[in-house]
XYZ file of C-alpha atoms in Angstrom:
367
model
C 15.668 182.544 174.346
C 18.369 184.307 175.419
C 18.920 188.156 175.355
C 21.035 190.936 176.331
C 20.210 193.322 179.049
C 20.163 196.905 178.921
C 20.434 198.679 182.525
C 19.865 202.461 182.307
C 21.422 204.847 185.015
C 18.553 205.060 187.495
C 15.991 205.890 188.257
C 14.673 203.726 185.021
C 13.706 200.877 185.482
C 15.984 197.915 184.092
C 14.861 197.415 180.050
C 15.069 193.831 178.626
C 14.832 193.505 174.880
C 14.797 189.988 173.101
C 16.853 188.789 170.733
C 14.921 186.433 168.613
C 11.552 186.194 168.440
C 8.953 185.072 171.240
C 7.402 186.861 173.095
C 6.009 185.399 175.486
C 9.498 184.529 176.717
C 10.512 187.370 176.457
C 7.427 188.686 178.653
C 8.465 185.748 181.390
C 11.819 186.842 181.492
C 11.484 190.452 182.123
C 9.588 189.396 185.225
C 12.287 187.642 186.614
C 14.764 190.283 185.826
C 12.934 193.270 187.132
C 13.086 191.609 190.551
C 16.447 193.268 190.927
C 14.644 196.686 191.065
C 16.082 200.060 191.123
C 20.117 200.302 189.764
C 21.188 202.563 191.604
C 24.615 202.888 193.120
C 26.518 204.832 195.719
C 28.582 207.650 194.548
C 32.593 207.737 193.872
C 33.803 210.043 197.237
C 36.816 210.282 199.391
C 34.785 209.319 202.403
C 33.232 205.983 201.339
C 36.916 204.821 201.001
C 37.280 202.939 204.225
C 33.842 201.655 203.291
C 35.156 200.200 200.171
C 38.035 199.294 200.993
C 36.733 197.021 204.172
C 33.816 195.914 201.653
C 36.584 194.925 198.700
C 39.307 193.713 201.315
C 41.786 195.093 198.996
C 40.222 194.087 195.551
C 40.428 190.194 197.010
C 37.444 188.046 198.181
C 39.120 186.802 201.632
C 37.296 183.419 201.484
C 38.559 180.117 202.555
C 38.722 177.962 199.873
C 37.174 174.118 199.931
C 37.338 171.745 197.088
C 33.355 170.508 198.116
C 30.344 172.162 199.240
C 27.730 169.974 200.627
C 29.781 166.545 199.569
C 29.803 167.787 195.966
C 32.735 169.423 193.630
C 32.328 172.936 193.276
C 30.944 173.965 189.734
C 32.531 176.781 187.518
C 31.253 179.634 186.053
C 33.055 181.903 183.435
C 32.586 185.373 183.299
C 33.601 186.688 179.684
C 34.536 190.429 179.302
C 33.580 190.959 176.006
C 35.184 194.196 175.038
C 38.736 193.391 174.807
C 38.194 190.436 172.426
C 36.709 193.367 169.568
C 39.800 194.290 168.663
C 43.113 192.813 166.677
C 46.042 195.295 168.717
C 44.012 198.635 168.478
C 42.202 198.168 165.549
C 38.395 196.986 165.758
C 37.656 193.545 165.028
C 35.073 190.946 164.805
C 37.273 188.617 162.696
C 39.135 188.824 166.638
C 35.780 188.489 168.722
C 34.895 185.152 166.670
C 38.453 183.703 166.639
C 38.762 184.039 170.846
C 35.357 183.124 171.102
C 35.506 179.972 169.060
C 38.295 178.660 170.721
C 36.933 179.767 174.196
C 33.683 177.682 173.953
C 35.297 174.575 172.355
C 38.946 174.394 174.437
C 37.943 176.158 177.581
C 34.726 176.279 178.820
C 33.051 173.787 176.878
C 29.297 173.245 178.629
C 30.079 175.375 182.000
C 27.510 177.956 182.579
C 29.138 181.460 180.650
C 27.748 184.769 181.402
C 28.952 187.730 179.075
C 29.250 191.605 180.003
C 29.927 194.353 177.916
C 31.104 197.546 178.631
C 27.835 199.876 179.797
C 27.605 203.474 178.199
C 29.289 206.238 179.933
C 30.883 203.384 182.103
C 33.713 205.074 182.804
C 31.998 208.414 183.548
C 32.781 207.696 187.201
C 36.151 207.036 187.314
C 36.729 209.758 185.090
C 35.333 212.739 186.987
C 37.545 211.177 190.132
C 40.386 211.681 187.530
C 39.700 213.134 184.310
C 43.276 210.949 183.075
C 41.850 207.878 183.658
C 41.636 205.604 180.118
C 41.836 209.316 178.514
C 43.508 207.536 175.241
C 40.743 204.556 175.208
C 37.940 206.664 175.542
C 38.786 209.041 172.727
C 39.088 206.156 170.806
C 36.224 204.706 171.557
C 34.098 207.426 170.869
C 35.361 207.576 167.361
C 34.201 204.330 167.014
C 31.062 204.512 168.732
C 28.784 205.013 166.247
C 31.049 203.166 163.597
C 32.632 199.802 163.350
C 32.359 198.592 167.226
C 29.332 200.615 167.955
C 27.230 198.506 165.620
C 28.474 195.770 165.761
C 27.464 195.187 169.497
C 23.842 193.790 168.047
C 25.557 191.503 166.222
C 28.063 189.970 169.141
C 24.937 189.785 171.408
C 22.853 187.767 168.823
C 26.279 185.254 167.993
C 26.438 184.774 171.830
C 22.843 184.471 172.672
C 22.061 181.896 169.976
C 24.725 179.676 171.801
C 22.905 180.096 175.040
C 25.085 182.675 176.721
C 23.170 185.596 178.456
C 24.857 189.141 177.440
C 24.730 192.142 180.363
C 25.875 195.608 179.873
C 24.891 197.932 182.390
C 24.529 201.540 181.448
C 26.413 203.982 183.700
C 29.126 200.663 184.512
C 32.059 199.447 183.403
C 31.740 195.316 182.622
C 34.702 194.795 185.270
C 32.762 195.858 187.812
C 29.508 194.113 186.772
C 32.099 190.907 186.739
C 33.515 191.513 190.116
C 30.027 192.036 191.457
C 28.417 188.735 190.312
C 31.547 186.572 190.904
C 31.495 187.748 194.489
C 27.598 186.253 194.481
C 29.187 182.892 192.941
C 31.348 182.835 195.412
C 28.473 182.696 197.954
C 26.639 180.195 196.146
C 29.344 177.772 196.190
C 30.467 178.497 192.740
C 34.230 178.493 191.388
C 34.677 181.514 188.838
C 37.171 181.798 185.887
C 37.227 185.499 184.258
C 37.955 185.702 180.834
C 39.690 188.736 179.913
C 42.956 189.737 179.411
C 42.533 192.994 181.589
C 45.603 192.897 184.413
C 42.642 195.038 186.545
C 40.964 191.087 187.198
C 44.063 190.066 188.927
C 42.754 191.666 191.745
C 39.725 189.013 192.531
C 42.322 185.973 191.993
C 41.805 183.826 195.048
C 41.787 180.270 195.661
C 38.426 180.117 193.676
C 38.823 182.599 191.458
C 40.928 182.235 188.094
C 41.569 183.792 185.048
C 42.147 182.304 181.974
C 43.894 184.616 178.918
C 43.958 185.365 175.178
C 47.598 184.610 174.347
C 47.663 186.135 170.791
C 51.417 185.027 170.503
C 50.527 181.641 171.618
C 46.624 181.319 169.847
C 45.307 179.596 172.440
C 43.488 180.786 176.181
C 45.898 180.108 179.081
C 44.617 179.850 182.720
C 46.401 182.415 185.616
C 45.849 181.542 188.984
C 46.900 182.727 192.511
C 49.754 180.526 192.696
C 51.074 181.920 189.088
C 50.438 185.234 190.540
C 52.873 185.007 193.829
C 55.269 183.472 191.508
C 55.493 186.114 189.479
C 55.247 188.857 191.602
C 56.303 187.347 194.779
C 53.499 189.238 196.432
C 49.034 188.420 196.587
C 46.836 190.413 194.735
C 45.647 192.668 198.254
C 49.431 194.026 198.445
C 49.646 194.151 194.369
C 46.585 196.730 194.522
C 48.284 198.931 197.216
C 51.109 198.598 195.281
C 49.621 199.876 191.558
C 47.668 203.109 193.637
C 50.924 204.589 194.811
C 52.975 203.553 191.629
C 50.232 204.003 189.183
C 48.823 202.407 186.142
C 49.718 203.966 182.928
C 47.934 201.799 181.127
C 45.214 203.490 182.608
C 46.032 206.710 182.472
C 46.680 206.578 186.889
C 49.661 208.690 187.592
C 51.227 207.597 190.972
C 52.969 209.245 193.209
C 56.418 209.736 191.984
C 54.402 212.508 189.731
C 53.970 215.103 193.388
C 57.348 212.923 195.427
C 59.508 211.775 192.980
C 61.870 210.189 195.125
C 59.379 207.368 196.114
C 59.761 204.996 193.998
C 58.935 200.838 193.574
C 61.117 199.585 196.439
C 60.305 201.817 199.131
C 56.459 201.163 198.241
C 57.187 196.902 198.617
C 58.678 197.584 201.428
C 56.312 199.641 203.165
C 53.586 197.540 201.693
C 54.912 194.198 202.705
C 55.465 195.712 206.680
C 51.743 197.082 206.740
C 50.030 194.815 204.610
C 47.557 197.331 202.433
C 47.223 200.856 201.530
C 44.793 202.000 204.011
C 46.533 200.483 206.859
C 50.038 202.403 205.575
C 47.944 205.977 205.227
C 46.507 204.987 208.659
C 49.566 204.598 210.604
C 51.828 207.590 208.812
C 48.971 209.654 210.210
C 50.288 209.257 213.473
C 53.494 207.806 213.563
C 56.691 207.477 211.376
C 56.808 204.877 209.075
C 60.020 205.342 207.136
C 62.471 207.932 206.293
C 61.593 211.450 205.982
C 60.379 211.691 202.189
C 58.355 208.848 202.479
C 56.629 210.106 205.371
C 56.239 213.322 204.309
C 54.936 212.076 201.077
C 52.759 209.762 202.554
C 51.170 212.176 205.182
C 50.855 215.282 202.706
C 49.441 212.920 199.298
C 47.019 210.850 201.208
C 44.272 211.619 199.450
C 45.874 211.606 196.168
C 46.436 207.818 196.909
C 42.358 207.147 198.141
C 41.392 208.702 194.874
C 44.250 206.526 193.035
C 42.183 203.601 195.017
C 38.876 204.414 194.350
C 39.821 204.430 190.212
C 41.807 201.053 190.159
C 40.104 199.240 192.722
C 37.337 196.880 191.440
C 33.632 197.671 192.512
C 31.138 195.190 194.282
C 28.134 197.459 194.378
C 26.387 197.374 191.105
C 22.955 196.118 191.437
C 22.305 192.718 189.783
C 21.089 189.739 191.142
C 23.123 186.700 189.793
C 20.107 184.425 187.893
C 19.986 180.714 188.734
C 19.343 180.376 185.208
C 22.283 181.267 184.145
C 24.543 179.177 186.655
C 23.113 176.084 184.702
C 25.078 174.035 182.099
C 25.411 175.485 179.050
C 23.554 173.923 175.624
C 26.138 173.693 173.353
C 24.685 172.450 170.672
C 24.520 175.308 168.475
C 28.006 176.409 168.870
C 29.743 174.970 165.645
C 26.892 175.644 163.075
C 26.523 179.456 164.522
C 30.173 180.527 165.463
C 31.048 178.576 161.750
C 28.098 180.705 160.108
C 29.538 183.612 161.619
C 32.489 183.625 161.019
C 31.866 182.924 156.809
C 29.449 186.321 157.042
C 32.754 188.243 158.044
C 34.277 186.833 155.483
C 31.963 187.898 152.964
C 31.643 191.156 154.310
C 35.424 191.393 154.149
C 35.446 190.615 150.548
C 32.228 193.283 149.929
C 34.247 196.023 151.834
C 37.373 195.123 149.726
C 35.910 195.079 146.579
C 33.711 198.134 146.925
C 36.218 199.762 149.019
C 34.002 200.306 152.199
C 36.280 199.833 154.821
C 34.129 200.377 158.105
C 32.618 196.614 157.238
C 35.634 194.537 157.328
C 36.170 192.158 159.808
């Protein structure tokens, strides 16, 4: 059966813990999964940036797309980011989880292998000590939740997924974007297509010609798939240059203050332009290091906040280093057959609890 899987920060060894109850499945599968051995993972610093940066190619998977591998279609696999679907606006919700993920496994991915990751704790830990600004308002609010509503309610969402044969990861120490970005670039390699689900904007980085994202349209109540080709229409540039683009502008969203904040007269259209004549961000710090590149504040800006930019890079850009192994087992299609009877189930317990919390005025159990 199913389970989620706990990854400490090293050097423990991975934990698995089963969700239902035998255990002698449970015994097989923790065999498998401590194959992956030690999670560890390099450091945020300034001087692994090239590194990163040649290892991410900009946040993109350069990769030449073809329609068939071998003589056969390329298969799909969805990547669900959990997290963002817990919550109605700002406000904690399961009543929100079950309604996206209903519609998810019956309109969208219907039997296509899905793999769900959850935020790790301390995921952001990294980013944060890089720039203690980064998802500042989130994580406050998330810790006041914690150990309330969302906190335990995490059992529950991993049991609701696993009973319709979806396997649930949350790495501790890592952020569930980068555990996505990480086993969608393995996918990739296999041969593999990959949809994200998630509203995050951070996923737009991995669009490619086989990689999509499909997105909770609240307005609409319905998942709508983004692809490359919706991306350069919209923005008129690809994801590599959009990345370049959201370090020096920043992300407030995020809590990434760009540059304007130490050069205030650089502003959006001097960064396309630059962008669009150099291609990337490291290739634009490269050259103003020893040549002129525009007019005198952007140069001097550019020369004098370099490393303000490589740390603005190192938050936003998606990592590829965490260290799972993508599971063959999981890449399989997907037994549906539980779906309606557990999602429907579900969904009347929240209901119930609503009611409870309503009527005896306990409002940490509504839906």
């Amino acid at each position: 059966m199913l389970r989620m899987v706990e990854v400490p920060i090293p050097p423990t060894r991975i934990q698995t813990r089963p969700l239902f109850t035998s255990h002698r499945k449970a015994k097989i599968r923790t065999r498998v999964i401590s194959k992956w051995g030690n999670c560890s993972s390099p450091a945020f610093s300034s001087s692994s940036f090239s590194d990163n940066f040649c290892q991410t190619l900009g946040g993109q998977v350069k990769k030449k797309s073809l329609d068939k591998v071998q003589g056969k279609a390329k298969k799909r696999v969805f990547f669900l980011d959990v997290n963002p679907l817990c919550y109605a606006g700002s406000s904690p919700s399961l009543h929100s989880f079950g309604y996206w993920v209903d519609l998810f496994f019956n309109q969208v991915s219907l039997s296509d292998p899905v793999i769900a990751v959850l935020d790790g704790e301390r995921g952001s830990e990294q980013r944060r000590q890089l720039l203690p600004s980064y998802k500042a308002h989130r994580w406050k609010f998330s810790r006041q939740f914690s150990r309330g509503h969302v906190g335990r309610a995490h059992r529950i969402i991993t049991d609701v997924l696993g009973k319709c044969n979806v396997p649930v990861l949350r790495f501790e120490g890592h952020e569930a974007d980068d555990v996505v970005a990480t086993l969608a670039e393995q996918a990739l390699r296999k041969g593999h297509k990959v949809v994200v689900a998630s509203p995050d904007k951070d996923f737009k980085q991995l669009l490619s010609e086989d990689v999509q994202m499909v997105m909770p349209l609240a307005e609409l109540s319905r998942w709508s798939f983004y692809t490359l080709k919706h991306y350069e229409a919209q923005y008129n540039c690809d994801p590599h240059c959009d990345l370049s683009l959201r370090c020096i502008l920043g992300d407030e969203a995020d809590g990434v203050p760009g540059i304007q904040h130490v050069a205030p007269g650089f502003g959006r259209k001097t960064a396309l332009k630059l962008l669009k004549k150099h291609g990337s961000l490291e290739e634009l710090l490269s050259t103003a290091a020893v040549r002129t590149v525009g007019k005198r504040y952007a140069q001097d800006a550019l020369v004098e906040h370099a490393d303000y930019l490589r740390r603005n890079y190192q938050v936003l850009a998606l990592r590829r280093d965490v260290n799972v192994e993508l599971q063959e087992e999981w890449l399989v299609e997907r037994d549906r057959k539980n779906d309606s009877i557990v999602l429907s189930g579900f969904l009347k317990m929240l209901d119930g609890t609503k009611k409870c919390g309503q009527h005896n005025g306990h409002t940490l159990c509504k839906g």
